[in-house]
């Protein structure tokens, strides 16, 4: 018996490890590296300790081991916006679908654990609003990619993306993927977010990478990299593709050559990432990667910062900057090491290096083609150190008038990595045309001007004087694929409000993108939050503000660049520790009647300001994707970045019937005190308000007397920047009516400013002018916008001249060009960036019409409505792969053996090619006009 017991014990000891192994196989670790797993657990626990509200939400005990570890990984590193505005169930569903894709897709086992963790599991791509796209896309794509290799599947997913989404410029807020799909259009950031989400949904590692600014033209661009396993199963490689812009092979795209001219290509990696890419920013929550070496020749440059005696200044801030949109955009920021140094890998072009200790600063242009080191000296004379330090390397520098002139030259273009065979290119073009037809068929189902009224409820009546048919169509038209939500809002719009009231002004307060992705429930909730108001347009029951004040500071649900969610009534009811004295039993009517004196207003917004400062902790590192937290999310989390905190404060003011708004150009909060708008700061060390209507206001008036351009545009031609903590912060006056004509007067705070202007040659070189100045309290200063003129770089010997040949039967070049000249635009396949050029020409249609010349345009898509809207244009249809004879003549005259589409040239009647451009350049239409008008 004892022997049997002994044998049983021995057998049990032998069996136990096998049982443990079997148990682990059934419920394996998601993170197999024990050290990394412990780090994640520690970071997760720290998050719970930092944000106690999470502890009440999280219950991971019922999950499997792999699910629990994946959830801990996500919650340990997700930004505040996600912690505040989404539930654990949302993220658990993301985890389960990511695991399903890994199990079901044939390449799932080939993806390394760390690559899967950071580039498949993660639900966020950049600063988009989140939704359930992963689940929807998985079901749409899983059968479509069956039987394919990983690389074939990546290409196929991109074709699917193109069926549903094409490019269109839009504002900076990034729509969720399903919202983008509903409208079928998105800017490059939305296209790449859409494509990355689709690729990850079927288990293909993907990341959005982007050049934060182009060096050879204004603007930026985002695309996608996918990780493809090697055929032998040993390792893999990151390859790129154009999001929603399919090519025959990977490592192809219209941006392939422009990317060789980049100074930086970024990508974010969620969590603690230990890849082999260069890290330009490392935090406990994410890493920012420098992928430039994948695309362009590079050089490692080093900046040393020292005092006048040559002693290094450890801890000083060193910034690497580049010119774009009339400012110097910061590529990377470092704290100087013990030797006073910091280094960056960048492209072979001109950059600006900057150093500051928070008050003193110095800067210098660095030509990376020639030099890889530079020393900046922080002088004790902080007012002038930047000018004297810079003078030895500037094209012009005059410390007496604080003007610096710089010529900024971008890197030279390289060659594309991959070129498809003509057969593959033609087949791909045919497929793209078919996919365009599918997408166009979908958008053709949107309401039209002729039928939009048929979608309205049959008993829907309204006062035509207050809400006309034209206004209803305006709102419906802007909603595009989201029209059903707009009609749902109309259907449930309370009958007693259908006389029109303020409803048009209310809907107009939303951006075009809001109307494309907002829900009827949010529209209804925000609108019914005005229960204390008299719904008669032009009157308010509150005598302390006019309708104009109400329309600016109460009516809009939008405050800045956030996704609009319901916050009016929820803030009133949720801020119990602030407003427990408010009687909301009658929707606040009693409370509001008690506040009909300016003194009561002032007491309330001062109390609300103090409550916000005391209760909302500001942490700009925790919301690192810069996706604004909703006002209710800020209230729940009690942590926010400064921008989300400001949005919350304005929303809270409006909820409590205190008119307020955020000036997004200068990031200044304004509050109505019952008599006037007041500037308000949430910095704890500043006074509460300053009256904007007093005679001591500080103003800057900008004048312009130049001829080219006729009217300067904010960002393409000039910017205004304010000195803050040793660097200049650019104001955002893009599309701001205050900068629509000149002279233009704006109100500023006293301080030091920079007026930057730029003028760009067709080859990408920029003539930049920086003027530094100071405005004192109560001063009214006038500055002229001076744009340096371009000089013709082409000598007569280098000029290209065309023979006087027939453009079309019986029409010679001389006839066609006439006295104005002509534009020749060879678009190639009608895709990006040729589409972008066409849209730019549409935007400048009136100016092209005033010029009066003809445009000769070749395309594979002659029926495209965008092209048809161009005036004075002869459209020549080509088959994919064909080349117009006149294109051959112009390319030969320019000695172009190879080039990128679109190829555009301006030609005079004598056959002189006055200007040409090849490939992607933002602002090409403006450059065309400049050349056409200057030689007219």
PDB file of N, CA and C in Angstrom, residues 174-223:
ATOM      1  N   UNK A 174      -9.600  64.542 -37.040  1.00  0.00           N
ATOM      2  CA  UNK A 174      -9.588  63.281 -37.783  1.00  0.00           C
ATOM      3  C   UNK A 174     -10.844  62.476 -37.480  1.00  0.00           C
ATOM      4  N   UNK A 175     -11.657  62.251 -38.489  1.00  0.00           N
ATOM      5  CA  UNK A 175     -12.879  61.462 -38.316  1.00  0.00           C
ATOM      6  C   UNK A 175     -12.544  60.007 -38.037  1.00  0.00           C
ATOM      7  N   UNK A 176     -13.468  59.330 -37.372  1.00  0.00           N
ATOM      8  CA  UNK A 176     -13.335  57.898 -37.157  1.00  0.00           C
ATOM      9  C   UNK A 176     -13.443  57.174 -38.499  1.00  0.00           C
ATOM     10  N   UNK A 177     -12.850  55.985 -38.625  1.00  0.00           N
ATOM     11  CA  UNK A 177     -12.862  55.279 -39.909  1.00  0.00           C
ATOM     12  C   UNK A 177     -14.254  55.051 -40.498  1.00  0.00           C
ATOM     13  N   UNK A 178     -15.218  54.673 -39.673  1.00  0.00           N
ATOM     14  CA  UNK A 178     -16.552  54.426 -40.210  1.00  0.00           C
ATOM     15  C   UNK A 178     -17.207  55.708 -40.693  1.00  0.00           C
ATOM     16  N   UNK A 179     -16.902  56.836 -40.048  1.00  0.00           N
ATOM     17  CA  UNK A 179     -17.425  58.119 -40.512  1.00  0.00           C
ATOM     18  C   UNK A 179     -16.797  58.497 -41.846  1.00  0.00           C
ATOM     19  N   UNK A 180     -15.503  58.240 -41.990  1.00  0.00           N
ATOM     20  CA  UNK A 180     -14.833  58.491 -43.263  1.00  0.00           C
ATOM     21  C   UNK A 180     -15.444  57.630 -44.358  1.00  0.00           C
ATOM     22  N   UNK A 181     -15.719  56.384 -44.037  1.00  0.00           N
ATOM     23  CA  UNK A 181     -16.314  55.463 -45.009  1.00  0.00           C
ATOM     24  C   UNK A 181     -17.721  55.928 -45.412  1.00  0.00           C
ATOM     25  N   UNK A 182     -18.445  56.471 -44.449  1.00  0.00           N
ATOM     26  CA  UNK A 182     -19.820  56.897 -44.736  1.00  0.00           C
ATOM     27  C   UNK A 182     -19.847  58.039 -45.750  1.00  0.00           C
ATOM     28  N   UNK A 183     -18.850  58.905 -45.682  1.00  0.00           N
ATOM     29  CA  UNK A 183     -18.777  60.031 -46.610  1.00  0.00           C
ATOM     30  C   UNK A 183     -17.978  59.684 -47.849  1.00  0.00           C
ATOM     31  N   UNK A 184     -17.083  58.703 -47.749  1.00  0.00           N
ATOM     32  CA  UNK A 184     -16.246  58.180 -48.836  1.00  0.00           C
ATOM     33  C   UNK A 184     -15.119  59.124 -49.235  1.00  0.00           C
ATOM     34  N   UNK A 185     -14.849  60.128 -48.414  1.00  0.00           N
ATOM     35  CA  UNK A 185     -13.762  61.058 -48.687  1.00  0.00           C
ATOM     36  C   UNK A 185     -13.032  61.382 -47.396  1.00  0.00           C
ATOM     37  N   UNK A 186     -11.727  61.628 -47.513  1.00  0.00           N
ATOM     38  CA  UNK A 186     -10.956  62.004 -46.331  1.00  0.00           C
ATOM     39  C   UNK A 186      -9.616  62.567 -46.733  1.00  0.00           C
ATOM     40  N   UNK A 187      -9.053  63.403 -45.881  1.00  0.00           N
ATOM     41  CA  UNK A 187      -7.702  63.885 -46.141  1.00  0.00           C
ATOM     42  C   UNK A 187      -6.720  62.746 -45.877  1.00  0.00           C
ATOM     43  N   UNK A 188      -5.429  62.981 -46.157  1.00  0.00           N
ATOM     44  CA  UNK A 188      -4.463  61.884 -46.095  1.00  0.00           C
ATOM     45  C   UNK A 188      -4.379  61.274 -44.696  1.00  0.00           C
ATOM     46  N   UNK A 189      -4.532  62.105 -43.654  1.00  0.00           N
ATOM     47  CA  UNK A 189      -4.512  61.561 -42.301  1.00  0.00           C
ATOM     48  C   UNK A 189      -5.676  60.625 -42.034  1.00  0.00           C
ATOM     49  N   UNK A 190      -6.824  60.919 -42.642  1.00  0.00           N
ATOM     50  CA  UNK A 190      -7.996  60.057 -42.482  1.00  0.00           C
ATOM     51  C   UNK A 190      -7.898  58.828 -43.375  1.00  0.00           C
ATOM     52  N   UNK A 191      -7.383  58.992 -44.578  1.00  0.00           N
ATOM     53  CA  UNK A 191      -7.164  57.834 -45.452  1.00  0.00           C
ATOM     54  C   UNK A 191      -6.201  56.842 -44.811  1.00  0.00           C
ATOM     55  N   UNK A 192      -5.093  57.339 -44.249  1.00  0.00           N
ATOM     56  CA  UNK A 192      -4.107  56.433 -43.656  1.00  0.00           C
ATOM     57  C   UNK A 192      -4.641  55.799 -42.377  1.00  0.00           C
ATOM     58  N   UNK A 193      -5.424  56.542 -41.598  1.00  0.00           N
ATOM     59  CA  UNK A 193      -6.070  55.956 -40.424  1.00  0.00           C
ATOM     60  C   UNK A 193      -7.020  54.845 -40.844  1.00  0.00           C
ATOM     61  N   UNK A 194      -7.773  55.097 -41.885  1.00  0.00           N
ATOM     62  CA  UNK A 194      -8.715  54.107 -42.420  1.00  0.00           C
ATOM     63  C   UNK A 194      -7.973  52.855 -42.875  1.00  0.00           C
ATOM     64  N   UNK A 195      -6.901  53.030 -43.642  1.00  0.00           N
ATOM     65  CA  UNK A 195      -6.169  51.888 -44.188  1.00  0.00           C
ATOM     66  C   UNK A 195      -5.466  51.094 -43.094  1.00  0.00           C
ATOM     67  N   UNK A 196      -4.843  51.771 -42.138  1.00  0.00           N
ATOM     68  CA  UNK A 196      -4.174  51.065 -41.042  1.00  0.00           C
ATOM     69  C   UNK A 196      -5.185  50.239 -40.253  1.00  0.00           C
ATOM     70  N   UNK A 197      -6.347  50.817 -39.979  1.00  0.00           N
ATOM     71  CA  UNK A 197      -7.391  50.089 -39.252  1.00  0.00           C
ATOM     72  C   UNK A 197      -7.825  48.853 -40.031  1.00  0.00           C
ATOM     73  N   UNK A 198      -7.983  48.989 -41.336  1.00  0.00           N
ATOM     74  CA  UNK A 198      -8.393  47.848 -42.163  1.00  0.00           C
ATOM     75  C   UNK A 198      -7.327  46.761 -42.167  1.00  0.00           C
ATOM     76  N   UNK A 199      -6.071  47.143 -42.312  1.00  0.00           N
ATOM     77  CA  UNK A 199      -4.982  46.161 -42.332  1.00  0.00           C
ATOM     78  C   UNK A 199      -4.876  45.445 -40.992  1.00  0.00           C
ATOM     79  N   UNK A 200      -4.932  46.189 -39.909  1.00  0.00           N
ATOM     80  CA  UNK A 200      -4.855  45.559 -38.584  1.00  0.00           C
ATOM     81  C   UNK A 200      -6.041  44.644 -38.327  1.00  0.00           C
ATOM     82  N   UNK A 201      -7.193  44.970 -38.930  1.00  0.00           N
ATOM     83  CA  UNK A 201      -8.387  44.150 -38.676  1.00  0.00           C
ATOM     84  C   UNK A 201      -8.197  42.718 -39.149  1.00  0.00           C
ATOM     85  N   UNK A 202      -7.325  42.496 -40.144  1.00  0.00           N
ATOM     86  CA  UNK A 202      -7.050  41.140 -40.613  1.00  0.00           C
ATOM     87  C   UNK A 202      -5.641  40.696 -40.218  1.00  0.00           C
ATOM     88  N   UNK A 203      -5.133  41.295 -39.163  1.00  0.00           N
ATOM     89  CA  UNK A 203      -3.897  40.801 -38.564  1.00  0.00           C
ATOM     90  C   UNK A 203      -2.618  41.194 -39.263  1.00  0.00           C
ATOM     91  N   UNK A 204      -2.658  42.168 -40.173  1.00  0.00           N
ATOM     92  CA  UNK A 204      -1.441  42.634 -40.849  1.00  0.00           C
ATOM     93  C   UNK A 204      -0.891  43.835 -40.079  1.00  0.00           C
ATOM     94  N   UNK A 205       0.307  43.739 -39.526  1.00  0.00           N
ATOM     95  CA  UNK A 205       0.865  44.875 -38.779  1.00  0.00           C
ATOM     96  C   UNK A 205       0.974  46.099 -39.683  1.00  0.00           C
ATOM     97  N   UNK A 206       0.501  47.221 -39.187  1.00  0.00           N
ATOM     98  CA  UNK A 206       0.507  48.446 -39.989  1.00  0.00           C
ATOM     99  C   UNK A 206       0.675  49.644 -39.074  1.00  0.00           C
ATOM    100  N   UNK A 207       1.262  50.692 -39.628  1.00  0.00           N
ATOM    101  CA  UNK A 207       1.422  51.940 -38.870  1.00  0.00           C
ATOM    102  C   UNK A 207       1.324  53.118 -39.828  1.00  0.00           C
ATOM    103  N   UNK A 208       0.795  54.186 -39.320  1.00  0.00           N
ATOM    104  CA  UNK A 208       0.766  55.433 -40.081  1.00  0.00           C
ATOM    105  C   UNK A 208       2.124  56.098 -39.935  1.00  0.00           C
ATOM    106  N   UNK A 209       2.721  56.473 -41.043  1.00  0.00           N
ATOM    107  CA  UNK A 209       3.939  57.267 -40.973  1.00  0.00           C
ATOM    108  C   UNK A 209       3.713  58.527 -41.791  1.00  0.00           C
ATOM    109  N   UNK A 210       4.389  59.577 -41.423  1.00  0.00           N
ATOM    110  CA  UNK A 210       4.081  60.854 -42.037  1.00  0.00           C
ATOM    111  C   UNK A 210       5.293  61.755 -41.991  1.00  0.00           C
ATOM    112  N   UNK A 211       5.395  62.580 -43.004  1.00  0.00           N
ATOM    113  CA  UNK A 211       6.338  63.673 -42.919  1.00  0.00           C
ATOM    114  C   UNK A 211       5.574  64.839 -42.325  1.00  0.00           C
ATOM    115  N   UNK A 212       5.967  65.298 -41.149  1.00  0.00           N
ATOM    116  CA  UNK A 212       5.172  66.351 -40.495  1.00  0.00           C
ATOM    117  C   UNK A 212       5.092  67.615 -41.325  1.00  0.00           C
ATOM    118  N   UNK A 213       6.113  67.855 -42.144  1.00  0.00           N
ATOM    119  CA  UNK A 213       6.105  68.942 -43.118  1.00  0.00           C
ATOM    120  C   UNK A 213       6.999  68.531 -44.292  1.00  0.00           C
ATOM    121  N   UNK A 214       6.542  68.829 -45.514  1.00  0.00           N
ATOM    122  CA  UNK A 214       7.397  68.652 -46.674  1.00  0.00           C
ATOM    123  C   UNK A 214       8.493  69.715 -46.648  1.00  0.00           C
ATOM    124  N   UNK A 215       9.638  69.405 -47.237  1.00  0.00           N
ATOM    125  CA  UNK A 215      10.714  70.388 -47.347  1.00  0.00           C
ATOM    126  C   UNK A 215      10.631  71.150 -48.665  1.00  0.00           C
ATOM    127  N   UNK A 216      10.131  70.522 -49.723  1.00  0.00           N
ATOM    128  CA  UNK A 216      10.156  71.149 -51.045  1.00  0.00           C
ATOM    129  C   UNK A 216       8.875  71.901 -51.380  1.00  0.00           C
ATOM    130  N   UNK A 217       7.862  71.775 -50.535  1.00  0.00           N
ATOM    131  CA  UNK A 217       6.617  72.518 -50.722  1.00  0.00           C
ATOM    132  C   UNK A 217       5.923  72.602 -49.377  1.00  0.00           C
ATOM    133  N   UNK A 218       4.861  73.388 -49.309  1.00  0.00           N
ATOM    134  CA  UNK A 218       4.130  73.502 -48.052  1.00  0.00           C
ATOM    135  C   UNK A 218       3.274  72.256 -47.809  1.00  0.00           C
ATOM    136  N   UNK A 219       2.718  72.185 -46.581  1.00  0.00           N
ATOM    137  CA  UNK A 219       1.826  71.105 -46.176  1.00  0.00           C
ATOM    138  C   UNK A 219       2.623  69.871 -45.726  1.00  0.00           C
ATOM    139  N   UNK A 220       1.909  68.778 -45.496  1.00  0.00           N
ATOM    140  CA  UNK A 220       2.513  67.533 -45.028  1.00  0.00           C
ATOM    141  C   UNK A 220       1.824  66.359 -45.718  1.00  0.00           C
ATOM    142  N   UNK A 221       2.166  65.155 -45.303  1.00  0.00           N
ATOM    143  CA  UNK A 221       1.495  63.995 -45.892  1.00  0.00           C
ATOM    144  C   UNK A 221       1.662  62.789 -44.970  1.00  0.00           C
ATOM    145  N   UNK A 222       0.666  61.925 -45.004  1.00  0.00           N
ATOM    146  CA  UNK A 222       0.704  60.681 -44.236  1.00  0.00           C
ATOM    147  C   UNK A 222       0.460  59.510 -45.170  1.00  0.00           C
ATOM    148  N   UNK A 223       1.139  58.411 -44.896  1.00  0.00           N
ATOM    149  CA  UNK A 223       0.932  57.178 -45.660  1.00  0.00           C
ATOM    150  C   UNK A 223       1.044  55.996 -44.705  1.00  0.00           C
TER     151      UNK A 223
END
